[in-house]
Short mmCIF file of C-alpha atoms in Angstrom, two decimals:
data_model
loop_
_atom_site.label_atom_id
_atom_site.label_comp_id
_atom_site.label_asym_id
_atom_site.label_seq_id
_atom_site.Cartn_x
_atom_site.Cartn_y
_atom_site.Cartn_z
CA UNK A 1 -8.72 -12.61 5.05
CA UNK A 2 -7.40 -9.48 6.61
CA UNK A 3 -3.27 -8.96 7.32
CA UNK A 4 -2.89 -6.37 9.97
CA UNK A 5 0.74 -4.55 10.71
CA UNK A 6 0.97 -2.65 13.58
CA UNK A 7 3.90 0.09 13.91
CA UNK A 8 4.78 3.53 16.27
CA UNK A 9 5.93 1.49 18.86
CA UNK A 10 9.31 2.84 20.57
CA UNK A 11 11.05 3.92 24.02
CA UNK A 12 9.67 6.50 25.91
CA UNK A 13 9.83 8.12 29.49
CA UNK A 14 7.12 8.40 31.80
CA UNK A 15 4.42 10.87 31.10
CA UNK A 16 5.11 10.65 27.54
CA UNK A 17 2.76 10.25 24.82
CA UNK A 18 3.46 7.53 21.70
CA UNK A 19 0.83 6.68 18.68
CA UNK A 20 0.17 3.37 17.14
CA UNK A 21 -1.34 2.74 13.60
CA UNK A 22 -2.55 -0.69 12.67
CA UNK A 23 -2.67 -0.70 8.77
CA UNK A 24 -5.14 -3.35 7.43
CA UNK A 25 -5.36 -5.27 4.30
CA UNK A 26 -8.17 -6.30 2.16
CA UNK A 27 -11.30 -3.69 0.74
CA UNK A 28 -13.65 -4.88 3.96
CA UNK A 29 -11.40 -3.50 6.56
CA UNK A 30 -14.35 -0.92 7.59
CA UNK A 31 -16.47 -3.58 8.14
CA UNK A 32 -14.70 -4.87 10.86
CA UNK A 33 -14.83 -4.03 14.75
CA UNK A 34 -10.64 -3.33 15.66
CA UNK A 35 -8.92 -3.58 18.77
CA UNK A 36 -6.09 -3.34 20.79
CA UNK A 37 -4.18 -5.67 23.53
CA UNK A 38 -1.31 -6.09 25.15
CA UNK A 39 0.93 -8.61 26.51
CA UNK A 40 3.83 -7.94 29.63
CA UNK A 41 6.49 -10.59 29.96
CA UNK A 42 5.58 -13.17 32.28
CA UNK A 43 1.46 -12.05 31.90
CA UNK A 44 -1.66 -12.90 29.79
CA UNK A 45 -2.41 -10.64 27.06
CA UNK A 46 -4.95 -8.19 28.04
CA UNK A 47 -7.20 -5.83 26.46
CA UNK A 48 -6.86 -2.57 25.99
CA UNK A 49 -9.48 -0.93 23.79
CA UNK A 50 -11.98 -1.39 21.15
CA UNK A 51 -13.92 0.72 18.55
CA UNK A 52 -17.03 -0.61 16.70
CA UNK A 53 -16.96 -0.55 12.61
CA UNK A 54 -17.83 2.48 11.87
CA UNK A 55 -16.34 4.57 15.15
CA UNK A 56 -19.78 4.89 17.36
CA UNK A 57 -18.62 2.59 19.96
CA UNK A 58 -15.52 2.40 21.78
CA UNK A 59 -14.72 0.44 25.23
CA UNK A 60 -11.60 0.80 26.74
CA UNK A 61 -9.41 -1.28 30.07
CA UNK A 62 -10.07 1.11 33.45
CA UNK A 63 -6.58 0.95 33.25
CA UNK A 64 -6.24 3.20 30.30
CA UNK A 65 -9.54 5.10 30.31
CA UNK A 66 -8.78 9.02 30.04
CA UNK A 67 -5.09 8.18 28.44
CA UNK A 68 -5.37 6.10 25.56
CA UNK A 69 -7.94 6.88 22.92
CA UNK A 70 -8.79 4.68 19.69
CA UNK A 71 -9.61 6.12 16.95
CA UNK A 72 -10.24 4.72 12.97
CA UNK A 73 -9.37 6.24 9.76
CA UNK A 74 -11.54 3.44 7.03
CA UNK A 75 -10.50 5.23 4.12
CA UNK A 76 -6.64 4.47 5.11
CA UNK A 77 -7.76 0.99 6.24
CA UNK A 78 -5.40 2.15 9.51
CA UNK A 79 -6.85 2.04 13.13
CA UNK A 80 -4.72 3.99 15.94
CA UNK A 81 -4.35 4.19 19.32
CA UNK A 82 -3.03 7.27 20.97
CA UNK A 83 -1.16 6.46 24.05
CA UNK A 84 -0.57 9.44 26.62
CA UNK A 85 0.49 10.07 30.02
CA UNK A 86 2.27 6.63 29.52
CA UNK A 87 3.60 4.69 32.39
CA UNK A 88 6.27 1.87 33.20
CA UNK A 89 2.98 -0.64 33.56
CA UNK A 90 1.83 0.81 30.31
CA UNK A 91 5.45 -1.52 28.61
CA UNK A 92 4.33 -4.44 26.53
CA UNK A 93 3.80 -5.93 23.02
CA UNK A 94 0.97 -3.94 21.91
CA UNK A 95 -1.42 -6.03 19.16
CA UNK A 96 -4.09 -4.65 17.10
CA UNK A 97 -6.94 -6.86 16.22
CA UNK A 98 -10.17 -7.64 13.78
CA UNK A 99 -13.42 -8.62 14.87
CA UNK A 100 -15.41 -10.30 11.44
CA UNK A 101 -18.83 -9.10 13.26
CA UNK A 102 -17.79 -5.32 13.29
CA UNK A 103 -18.14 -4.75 17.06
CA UNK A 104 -16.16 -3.35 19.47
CA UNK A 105 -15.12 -6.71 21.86
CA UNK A 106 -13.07 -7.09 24.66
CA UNK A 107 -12.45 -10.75 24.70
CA UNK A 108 -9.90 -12.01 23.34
CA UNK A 109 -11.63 -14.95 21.52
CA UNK A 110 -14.10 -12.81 19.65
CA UNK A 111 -11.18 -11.61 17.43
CA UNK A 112 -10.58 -13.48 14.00
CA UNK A 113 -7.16 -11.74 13.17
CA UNK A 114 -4.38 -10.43 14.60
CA UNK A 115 -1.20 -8.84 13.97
CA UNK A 116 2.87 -9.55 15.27
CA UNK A 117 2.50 -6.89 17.29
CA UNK A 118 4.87 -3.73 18.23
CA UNK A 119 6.97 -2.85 21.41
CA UNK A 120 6.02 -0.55 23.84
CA UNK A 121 8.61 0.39 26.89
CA UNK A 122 7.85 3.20 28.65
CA UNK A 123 11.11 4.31 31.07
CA UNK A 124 10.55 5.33 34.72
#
């Protein structure tokens, strides 16, 4: 069982830069692929970006390549995902996610745990 808490989420103007941390529970956390979606009012959650177990592989949403990098840190059990650049399209609940087979996923269903989530409103 992994608990994940996500946090760093906030208000922020356009062209402004924000970092989220995803702390994990439980002494397998680096054993896990991690990864990050998002959901907009009214749409389907979405992914975002991914990073493999142990950091070699990373895929990210075209819509975020060159702003938002993912990055790991095992030994703090945290995963983050540094958001810059933002933009108003950018606003959602932003979710981190585990992946039992250590990959780096961008479907949804091939995630085993998630967490509540943090708000992200970026201000035109």
């Amino acid at each position: 069982q992994v608990q994940l808490v996500e946090s760093g989420g906030g208000l922020v103007q356009a062209g402004g830069s924000l970092r989220l941390s995803c702390a994990a529970s439980g002494r397998t956390f680096s054993s896990y692929g991690m990864g990050w979606f998002r959901q907009a009012p009214g749409k389907e959650r979405e992914f975002v970006a991914a990073i493999s177990w142990i950091g070699t592989n990373t895929n990210y949403a075209d819509s975020v390549k060159g702003r938002f990098t993912i990055s790991r840190d095992n030994a703090k059990n945290t995963v983050y995902l540094q958001m810059n650049s933002l933009k108003p399209e950018d606003t959602a609940v932003y979710y981190c996610a585990a992946d039992y087979l250590g990959l780096a996923p961008v479907e949804r269903y091939e995630y085993d745990y998630w967490g509540q989530g943090t708000q992200v409103t970026v201000s035109s």
